[in-house]
mmCIF file of C-alpha atoms in Angstrom:
data_model
loop_
_atom_site.group_PDB
_atom_site.id
_atom_site.type_symbol
_atom_site.label_atom_id
_atom_site.label_comp_id
_atom_site.label_asym_id
_atom_site.label_seq_id
_atom_site.Cartn_x
_atom_site.Cartn_y
_atom_site.Cartn_z
ATOM 1 C CA MET A 35 62.984 39.201 -6.642
ATOM 2 C CA THR A 36 61.745 42.039 -8.844
ATOM 3 C CA ARG A 37 62.957 44.924 -8.405
ATOM 4 C CA SER A 38 59.330 46.464 -6.464
ATOM 5 C CA THR A 39 60.389 43.251 -4.111
ATOM 6 C CA ASP A 40 63.639 44.502 -3.659
ATOM 7 C CA LEU A 41 62.971 47.634 -3.046
ATOM 8 C CA LEU A 42 60.297 46.855 -0.398
ATOM 9 C CA LEU A 43 63.359 44.789 1.225
ATOM 10 C CA PHE A 44 65.279 47.100 1.077
ATOM 11 C CA LEU A 45 63.303 49.413 3.393
ATOM 12 C CA GLN A 46 62.139 47.113 5.404
ATOM 13 C CA VAL A 47 65.686 45.918 6.296
ATOM 14 C CA VAL A 48 67.118 49.698 7.227
ATOM 15 C CA VAL A 49 63.892 50.136 8.955
ATOM 16 C CA TYR A 50 63.805 47.149 11.393
ATOM 17 C CA SER A 51 67.547 47.924 11.367
ATOM 18 C CA PHE A 52 67.275 51.725 12.485
ATOM 19 C CA VAL A 53 64.963 50.264 15.336
ATOM 20 C CA ILE A 54 67.621 48.148 16.363
ATOM 21 C CA GLY A 55 70.251 50.055 16.383
ATOM 22 C CA GLY A 56 68.185 52.560 18.380
ATOM 23 C CA MET A 57 67.771 49.683 20.932
ATOM 24 C CA ILE A 58 71.591 49.193 21.875
ATOM 25 C CA PRO A 59 71.852 51.717 24.154
ATOM 26 C CA LEU A 60 69.406 50.395 26.382
ATOM 27 C CA LEU A 61 70.971 47.198 26.846
ATOM 28 C CA VAL A 62 74.684 48.045 26.915
ATOM 29 C CA PRO A 63 75.003 50.184 30.682
ATOM 30 C CA ARG A 64 78.164 51.778 29.849
ATOM 31 C CA ILE A 65 76.150 54.035 26.869
ATOM 32 C CA ALA A 66 74.420 57.066 28.389
ATOM 33 C CA VAL A 67 70.253 56.239 27.527
ATOM 34 C CA ASP A 68 69.652 59.956 25.448
ATOM 35 C CA PHE A 69 68.225 60.737 21.969
ATOM 36 C CA PRO A 70 71.992 61.676 20.400
ATOM 37 C CA ASN A 71 72.548 57.697 21.307
ATOM 38 C CA ILE A 72 69.249 56.236 20.611
ATOM 39 C CA PHE A 73 69.588 58.354 17.356
ATOM 40 C CA VAL A 74 73.197 57.355 16.654
ATOM 41 C CA GLY A 75 72.824 53.487 17.191
ATOM 42 C CA GLY A 76 69.738 53.823 14.938
ATOM 43 C CA LEU A 77 71.812 55.804 12.482
ATOM 44 C CA ASN A 78 74.793 53.094 12.617
ATOM 45 C CA GLY A 79 71.575 50.054 12.580
ATOM 46 C CA SER A 80 70.489 51.677 9.017
ATOM 47 C CA LEU A 81 73.523 51.980 7.523
ATOM 48 C CA ILE A 82 74.743 48.545 8.220
ATOM 49 C CA GLY A 83 71.479 47.199 6.839
ATOM 50 C CA ALA A 84 71.600 49.347 3.887
ATOM 51 C CA SER A 85 75.071 49.344 2.745
ATOM 52 C CA CYS A 86 74.814 45.208 3.457
ATOM 53 C CA MET A 87 71.322 45.278 1.347
ATOM 54 C CA ILE A 88 72.978 47.245 -0.986
ATOM 55 C CA VAL A 89 75.964 44.861 -1.803
ATOM 56 C CA GLU A 90 73.693 41.415 -1.444
ATOM 57 C CA ILE A 91 71.363 43.618 -4.146
ATOM 58 C CA SER A 92 73.442 44.840 -6.547
ATOM 59 C CA PHE A 93 76.460 41.960 -6.637
ATOM 60 C CA LEU A 94 76.176 38.993 -4.317
ATOM 61 C CA SER A 95 72.407 38.063 -4.661
ATOM 62 C CA ASN A 96 72.795 39.494 -8.726
ATOM 63 C CA ARG A 97 71.292 36.777 -10.582
ATOM 64 C CA SER A 98 72.488 38.374 -13.915
ATOM 65 C CA ILE A 99 76.210 37.566 -12.805
ATOM 66 C CA ARG A 100 76.642 34.361 -13.906
ATOM 67 C CA TRP A 101 80.227 33.721 -13.167
ATOM 68 C CA LEU A 102 79.342 33.861 -9.464
ATOM 69 C CA ARG A 103 77.747 30.681 -9.283
ATOM 70 C CA ARG A 104 80.182 28.887 -10.028
ATOM 71 C CA LEU A 105 82.851 30.007 -7.527
ATOM 72 C CA PRO A 106 83.238 27.726 -4.448
ATOM 73 C CA ILE A 107 80.711 28.142 -1.667
ATOM 74 C CA ALA A 108 83.046 28.696 0.700
ATOM 75 C CA VAL A 109 84.780 32.028 -1.684
ATOM 76 C CA ILE A 110 81.707 33.158 -1.516
ATOM 77 C CA ILE A 111 81.203 33.102 1.910
ATOM 78 C CA LEU A 112 84.789 34.698 2.839
ATOM 79 C CA MET A 113 83.760 37.425 -0.574
ATOM 80 C CA ARG A 114 80.194 38.619 1.414
ATOM 81 C CA ALA A 115 81.904 38.198 4.911
ATOM 82 C CA PHE A 116 84.720 40.933 4.492
ATOM 83 C CA ALA A 117 82.359 43.069 2.477
ATOM 84 C CA TYR A 118 79.563 42.859 5.321
ATOM 85 C CA SER A 119 82.987 43.219 7.657
ATOM 86 C CA ILE A 120 83.247 47.218 6.224
ATOM 87 C CA CYS A 121 79.361 47.711 5.946
ATOM 88 C CA ILE A 122 79.251 46.820 9.797
ATOM 89 C CA VAL A 123 83.155 48.926 10.454
ATOM 90 C CA CYS A 124 81.344 51.759 8.540
ATOM 91 C CA GLY A 125 78.762 51.856 9.979
ATOM 92 C CA LEU A 126 79.585 51.801 13.685
ATOM 93 C CA THR A 127 82.082 54.869 13.390
ATOM 94 C CA LEU A 128 80.559 57.122 10.067
ATOM 95 C CA PRO A 129 77.510 57.807 12.435
ATOM 96 C CA ALA A 130 79.577 58.257 15.635
ATOM 97 C CA LEU A 131 82.061 60.615 13.681
ATOM 98 C CA LEU A 132 79.198 63.054 12.005
ATOM 99 C CA VAL A 133 76.761 63.188 14.594
ATOM 100 C CA LEU A 134 78.611 63.627 18.249
ATOM 101 C CA GLY A 135 82.407 64.321 16.568
ATOM 102 C CA GLU A 136 83.772 60.874 17.970
ATOM 103 C CA ALA A 137 86.581 58.230 16.038
ATOM 104 C CA LEU A 138 85.347 55.573 17.632
ATOM 105 C CA TRP A 139 88.624 53.484 16.219
ATOM 106 C CA LEU A 140 90.820 55.442 18.824
ATOM 107 C CA GLU A 141 88.841 53.995 21.637
ATOM 108 C CA SER A 142 90.470 50.879 23.452
ATOM 109 C CA ASN A 143 88.060 48.538 22.946
ATOM 110 C CA PHE A 144 87.797 49.033 18.830
ATOM 111 C CA ALA A 145 89.802 46.283 18.328
ATOM 112 C CA LEU A 146 86.759 43.805 19.800
ATOM 113 C CA SER A 147 84.245 45.319 18.251
ATOM 114 C CA PHE A 148 86.124 45.517 15.167
ATOM 115 C CA TRP A 149 86.403 40.920 15.549
ATOM 116 C CA MET A 150 82.917 40.861 16.662
ATOM 117 C CA SER A 151 81.884 42.213 13.593
ATOM 118 C CA ILE A 152 83.729 40.095 11.461
ATOM 119 C CA SER A 153 82.274 37.036 13.574
ATOM 120 C CA ILE A 154 78.902 38.284 12.973
ATOM 121 C CA ALA A 155 79.653 38.950 8.783
ATOM 122 C CA PHE A 156 81.388 35.235 8.881
ATOM 123 C CA GLY A 157 77.953 33.516 10.160
ATOM 124 C CA ILE A 158 75.249 35.713 8.576
ATOM 125 C CA SER A 159 77.088 34.825 5.393
ATOM 126 C CA THR A 160 77.491 30.585 6.302
ATOM 127 C CA LEU A 161 73.885 30.843 6.940
ATOM 128 C CA ILE A 162 72.910 32.936 3.731
ATOM 129 C CA GLU A 163 74.747 30.637 1.655
ATOM 130 C CA LEU A 164 73.116 27.535 3.576
ATOM 131 C CA LEU A 165 69.606 28.942 2.786
ATOM 132 C CA GLN A 166 70.231 28.971 -0.798
ATOM 133 C CA LEU A 167 71.910 25.713 -0.576
ATOM 134 C CA LEU A 168 69.222 23.983 1.348
ATOM 135 C CA GLY A 169 66.234 25.669 0.693
ATOM 136 C CA LYS A 170 64.443 28.394 2.856
ATOM 137 C CA GLU A 171 61.575 26.066 3.129
ATOM 138 C CA ALA A 172 63.379 22.891 3.477
ATOM 139 C CA ALA A 173 65.846 24.869 6.365
ATOM 140 C CA ILE A 174 64.154 26.585 8.138
ATOM 141 C CA SER A 175 61.403 23.579 8.468
ATOM 142 C CA ILE A 176 64.361 21.514 9.801
ATOM 143 C CA LEU A 177 65.768 24.038 11.919
ATOM 144 C CA THR A 178 61.982 24.316 13.662
ATOM 145 C CA GLY A 179 61.727 21.234 13.437
ATOM 146 C CA ARG A 180 58.289 21.593 11.221
ATOM 147 C CA TYR A 181 58.363 18.153 9.689
ATOM 148 C CA ARG A 182 60.257 16.383 12.454
ATOM 149 C CA ARG A 183 56.732 13.892 11.758
ATOM 150 C CA PRO A 184 54.746 13.877 8.143
ATOM 151 C CA ARG A 185 52.047 15.987 8.103
ATOM 152 C CA ALA A 186 49.247 16.906 5.424
ATOM 153 C CA GLU A 187 49.420 20.101 3.624
ATOM 154 C CA ASP A 188 47.430 21.050 0.436
ATOM 155 C CA ARG A 189 49.987 22.042 -2.243
ATOM 156 C CA ILE A 190 50.240 23.718 -5.757
ATOM 157 C CA VAL A 191 52.952 21.354 -7.401
ATOM 158 C CA MET A 192 54.345 22.285 -10.744
ATOM 159 C CA PHE A 193 56.541 19.356 -12.320
ATOM 160 C CA ALA A 194 58.982 21.236 -15.149
ATOM 161 C CA ASP A 195 60.755 18.921 -17.156
ATOM 162 C CA LEU A 196 63.532 20.163 -19.867
ATOM 163 C CA ALA A 197 62.074 18.634 -23.268
ATOM 164 C CA GLY A 198 65.109 16.049 -25.637
ATOM 165 C CA SER A 199 67.035 15.950 -22.480
ATOM 166 C CA THR A 200 68.020 11.873 -23.621
ATOM 167 C CA ALA A 201 69.417 12.936 -27.182
ATOM 168 C CA LEU A 202 71.038 16.792 -25.506
ATOM 169 C CA ALA A 203 72.775 14.459 -23.078
ATOM 170 C CA GLU A 204 73.944 11.899 -25.587
ATOM 171 C CA ARG A 205 74.820 14.657 -27.798
ATOM 172 C CA LEU A 206 76.689 16.508 -25.306
ATOM 173 C CA GLY A 207 78.105 14.060 -22.596
ATOM 174 C CA ASP A 208 77.511 14.018 -19.251
ATOM 175 C CA LEU A 209 79.545 16.789 -17.977
ATOM 176 C CA LYS A 210 78.377 19.373 -20.386
ATOM 177 C CA PHE A 211 74.784 18.022 -19.855
ATOM 178 C CA HIS A 212 75.601 18.698 -15.915
ATOM 179 C CA GLU A 213 76.667 22.384 -17.215
ATOM 180 C CA LEU A 214 73.300 22.779 -19.569
ATOM 181 C CA LEU A 215 71.278 21.953 -16.784
ATOM 182 C CA GLY A 216 72.790 23.872 -14.720
ATOM 183 C CA ASP A 217 72.216 27.102 -16.808
ATOM 184 C CA VAL A 218 68.584 25.884 -17.326
ATOM 185 C CA ALA A 219 68.218 25.716 -13.637
ATOM 186 C CA TYR A 220 70.349 29.837 -13.358
ATOM 187 C CA ASP A 221 67.818 31.058 -15.509
ATOM 188 C CA LEU A 222 64.418 29.849 -14.387
ATOM 189 C CA ASP A 223 65.395 30.531 -10.911
ATOM 190 C CA LYS A 224 64.077 34.363 -11.018
ATOM 191 C CA PRO A 225 60.584 33.663 -12.744
ATOM 192 C CA ILE A 226 60.720 31.135 -9.710
ATOM 193 C CA ALA A 227 61.367 33.479 -7.063
ATOM 194 C CA ALA A 228 59.680 35.978 -8.209
ATOM 195 C CA SER A 229 55.791 34.359 -8.392
ATOM 196 C CA GLY A 230 57.101 33.218 -4.848
ATOM 197 C CA GLY A 231 57.683 29.377 -5.557
ATOM 198 C CA GLU A 232 59.476 27.516 -3.599
ATOM 199 C CA THR A 233 61.870 25.174 -5.469
ATOM 200 C CA HIS A 234 61.223 21.658 -3.434
ATOM 201 C CA ARG A 235 64.287 19.981 -5.502
ATOM 202 C CA TYR A 236 66.034 18.852 -8.581
ATOM 203 C CA VAL A 237 65.324 15.426 -9.850
ATOM 204 C CA GLY A 238 67.520 15.001 -12.702
ATOM 205 C CA ASP A 239 66.441 17.286 -15.433
ATOM 206 C CA ALA A 240 63.190 18.240 -13.870
ATOM 207 C CA ILE A 241 63.029 20.892 -11.300
ATOM 208 C CA ILE A 242 59.671 20.193 -8.737
ATOM 209 C CA VAL A 243 58.470 23.903 -7.562
ATOM 210 C CA THR A 244 55.879 24.227 -5.030
ATOM 211 C CA TRP A 245 52.979 26.952 -4.026
ATOM 212 C CA SER A 246 50.609 26.982 -0.625
ATOM 213 C CA MET A 247 47.327 26.921 -1.438
ATOM 214 C CA ASP A 248 46.307 29.368 1.465
ATOM 215 C CA LYS A 249 46.684 31.887 -0.951
ATOM 216 C CA PRO A 250 44.421 32.122 -3.430
ATOM 217 C CA ALA A 251 46.399 34.120 -5.690
ATOM 218 C CA ASN A 252 48.840 31.726 -5.697
ATOM 219 C CA PHE A 253 46.808 29.425 -8.739
ATOM 220 C CA ALA A 254 47.431 32.524 -11.074
ATOM 221 C CA ARG A 255 50.916 32.909 -9.301
ATOM 222 C CA SER A 256 52.266 29.504 -10.825
ATOM 223 C CA VAL A 257 50.253 29.573 -14.379
ATOM 224 C CA ALA A 258 52.248 33.271 -15.014
ATOM 225 C CA CYS A 259 55.115 31.415 -13.499
ATOM 226 C CA ALA A 260 55.019 28.852 -15.976
ATOM 227 C CA GLN A 261 54.274 31.168 -18.921
ATOM 228 C CA ALA A 262 57.334 33.419 -17.278
ATOM 229 C CA MET A 263 59.703 30.303 -17.509
ATOM 230 C CA ILE A 264 58.699 29.643 -21.558
ATOM 231 C CA ASP A 265 59.415 33.021 -22.133
ATOM 232 C CA THR A 266 62.634 33.475 -20.232
ATOM 233 C CA LEU A 267 64.090 29.829 -21.880
ATOM 234 C CA ALA A 268 62.908 31.884 -25.452
ATOM 235 C CA ARG A 269 64.743 35.019 -24.590
ATOM 236 C CA THR A 270 68.044 33.146 -23.917
ATOM 237 C CA SER A 271 67.369 30.812 -26.822
ATOM 238 C CA ASP A 272 70.292 32.366 -28.529
ATOM 239 C CA ASP A 273 72.590 32.111 -25.807
ATOM 240 C CA PHE A 274 72.086 28.431 -25.390
ATOM 241 C CA VAL A 275 72.394 28.278 -28.945
ATOM 242 C CA ALA A 276 75.661 29.378 -29.053
ATOM 243 C CA ARG A 277 76.840 27.488 -25.968
ATOM 244 C CA TYR A 278 74.796 23.995 -26.505
ATOM 245 C CA GLY A 279 73.631 24.180 -30.315
ATOM 246 C CA GLN A 280 70.062 24.298 -29.702
ATOM 247 C CA PRO A 281 67.662 26.635 -27.849
ATOM 248 C CA MET A 282 65.901 24.772 -24.549
ATOM 249 C CA ARG A 283 62.291 24.016 -24.141
ATOM 250 C CA MET A 284 60.087 23.007 -20.865
ATOM 251 C CA ARG A 285 57.065 21.054 -20.689
ATOM 252 C CA ILE A 286 55.192 21.997 -17.767
ATOM 253 C CA ALA A 287 52.542 20.380 -15.692
ATOM 254 C CA LEU A 288 50.768 21.634 -12.885
ATOM 255 C CA HIS A 289 47.966 20.306 -10.324
ATOM 256 C CA CYS A 290 46.568 20.803 -6.727
ATOM 257 C CA GLY A 291 46.009 18.853 -3.690
ATOM 258 C CA PRO A 292 46.940 17.171 -0.508
ATOM 259 C CA VAL A 293 50.665 15.687 -0.133
ATOM 260 C CA ALA A 294 52.192 14.008 3.197
ATOM 261 C CA ALA A 295 55.186 16.093 3.636
ATOM 262 C CA GLY A 296 58.120 15.281 6.125
ATOM 263 C CA GLU A 297 61.628 14.477 7.131
ATOM 264 C CA VAL A 298 63.576 11.747 5.970
ATOM 265 C CA GLY A 299 67.481 10.870 6.333
ATOM 266 C CA GLY A 300 69.405 10.479 8.823
ATOM 267 C CA TRP A 301 72.886 12.618 8.543
ATOM 268 C CA LYS A 302 71.557 14.344 5.107
ATOM 269 C CA LYS A 303 68.111 15.184 5.445
ATOM 270 C CA GLU A 304 65.738 16.754 3.318
ATOM 271 C CA ILE A 305 61.799 17.464 3.050
ATOM 272 C CA ALA A 306 59.783 14.515 0.814
ATOM 273 C CA LEU A 307 56.675 15.212 -0.621
ATOM 274 C CA LEU A 308 54.285 12.439 -1.041
ATOM 275 C CA GLY A 309 50.771 11.363 -2.518
ATOM 276 C CA ASP A 310 48.271 11.197 -4.934
ATOM 277 C CA THR A 311 48.738 14.675 -5.941
ATOM 278 C CA MET A 312 52.508 14.321 -6.594
ATOM 279 C CA ASN A 313 51.480 10.770 -8.882
ATOM 280 C CA SER A 314 49.472 13.048 -10.768
ATOM 281 C CA THR A 315 51.423 15.757 -11.742
ATOM 282 C CA ALA A 316 54.193 13.279 -13.208
ATOM 283 C CA ARG A 317 51.367 12.182 -15.272
ATOM 284 C CA ILE A 318 50.594 15.262 -16.152
ATOM 285 C CA GLU A 319 53.875 16.399 -17.312
ATOM 286 C CA GLY A 320 53.826 13.119 -19.919
ATOM 287 C CA ALA A 321 50.237 14.364 -20.988
ATOM 288 C CA ALA A 322 52.258 17.620 -22.086
ATOM 289 C CA ARG A 323 54.347 15.099 -23.777
ATOM 290 C CA ASP A 324 52.222 13.038 -25.557
ATOM 291 C CA PHE A 325 50.147 16.323 -26.599
ATOM 292 C CA GLY A 326 53.228 18.230 -27.085
ATOM 293 C CA ALA A 327 52.070 21.479 -25.002
ATOM 294 C CA ASP A 328 54.310 23.299 -23.588
ATOM 295 C CA ILE A 329 51.848 23.970 -20.376
ATOM 296 C CA VAL A 330 49.421 21.761 -19.282
ATOM 297 C CA ILE A 331 47.453 21.840 -16.118
ATOM 298 C CA SER A 332 44.842 20.178 -14.275
ATOM 299 C CA ASP A 333 41.149 20.605 -13.909
ATOM 300 C CA ALA A 334 41.379 21.085 -10.121
ATOM 301 C CA ILE A 335 43.758 24.152 -11.093
ATOM 302 C CA LYS A 336 41.363 25.254 -13.514
ATOM 303 C CA THR A 337 38.491 25.940 -10.870
ATOM 304 C CA HIS A 338 40.941 27.764 -9.158
ATOM 305 C CA LEU A 339 42.140 30.413 -11.440
ATOM 306 C CA PRO A 340 40.038 33.302 -11.703
ATOM 307 C CA GLU A 341 37.420 34.760 -14.426
ATOM 308 C CA GLU A 342 39.886 36.266 -16.843
ATOM 309 C CA TRP A 343 41.648 32.890 -16.945
ATOM 310 C CA ALA A 344 38.603 31.563 -19.333
ATOM 311 C CA GLY A 345 38.995 33.033 -22.458
ATOM 312 C CA LYS A 346 43.286 31.776 -21.877
ATOM 313 C CA LEU A 347 42.539 28.208 -21.820
ATOM 314 C CA TYR A 348 41.408 25.639 -23.750
ATOM 315 C CA ARG A 349 40.148 21.846 -22.823
ATOM 316 C CA LEU A 350 42.778 19.123 -24.109
ATOM 317 C CA PRO A 351 41.012 15.340 -24.526
ATOM 318 C CA ASP A 352 40.935 13.376 -21.626
ATOM 319 C CA TYR A 353 43.845 11.976 -20.574
ATOM 320 C CA GLU A 354 44.404 8.049 -19.700
ATOM 321 C CA ALA A 355 47.380 7.892 -17.193
ATOM 322 C CA HIS A 356 48.791 4.493 -15.898
ATOM 323 C CA GLY A 357 48.032 3.462 -12.782
ATOM 324 C CA LYS A 358 45.217 6.626 -12.415
ATOM 325 C CA GLN A 359 41.453 4.489 -12.645
ATOM 326 C CA ASP A 360 39.766 7.868 -13.881
ATOM 327 C CA ALA A 361 40.610 10.006 -17.184
ATOM 328 C CA LEU A 362 42.298 13.227 -15.972
ATOM 329 C CA ARG A 363 40.242 16.553 -17.018
ATOM 330 C CA LEU A 364 43.263 18.959 -18.724
ATOM 331 C CA TRP A 365 43.913 22.283 -19.998
ATOM 332 C CA THR A 366 46.725 24.156 -21.623
ATOM 333 C CA VAL A 367 47.070 28.067 -22.068
ATOM 334 C CA ARG A 368 46.786 29.229 -25.172
ATOM 335 C CA PRO A 369 50.228 30.419 -26.760
ATOM 336 C CA ASP A 370 48.594 33.797 -27.648
ATOM 337 C CA ALA A 371 47.311 34.366 -23.477
#
């Protein structure tokens, strides 16, 4: 997320937490429904929400802290639960002490509130890690049953493939190459998230990202995301040279159209995207390799881009893709765009 997105999310959480906290006196019979209690409840909620968000943005979800990503998920869950517990307990006690002069920790039922806070924090921490593990879209879709039956959707699809991966794997070995893929995916996660893209899945050394076609701005965002991914690897080239002996380069293909989306699997479920759009995007990624281009977009993407993109693109020769009856009309982004 960008800083502006982080700030907006922070403010939203604080406001929502204030409203939810202010409703507590209405839900708990033993608390008098009056302005001081409603105000203190709102302060409780906003303080808890603000402190948890600060911990999340500055530390637990901070993409610049690389070592955190290497910790086991169970350790991160416990770290988040511990931090959230402190935030919740402080949020419950400080407003009452400062506004009402009440020391809630001396009350007989505080122990119950304390252990409930830890349980809630642990549950939230586990949920966050599951969302990150499965992907937000996949997790929510599986929970709501959105894709229990296949459905047709219009998607912008990106295939981003690591150039020269075969030679890299042979030189580095399987374990070191796997570590490299993790570092590349970690660096590219930020521009993908900033563009509103949803990482559909990792397939070997390739990343598949999608956007909904319902928002016209997503077409420009997807191309800008591709540029940002290329720029990100260029900025971190010295780090990759130091760790793996060479800079990294991606080949990126963008296409759009209808896909069939649905759940597959029994105990282990995932959302599968099928159809000609997916196959064509894979062929366009092959064209990027053949043309030696970093970014190749289909004519379908180009027709949806704003007019200011006209001078940033140039036409590639028609591409005869395997399995396609008609040649593909393709474009690439000028290096100076």
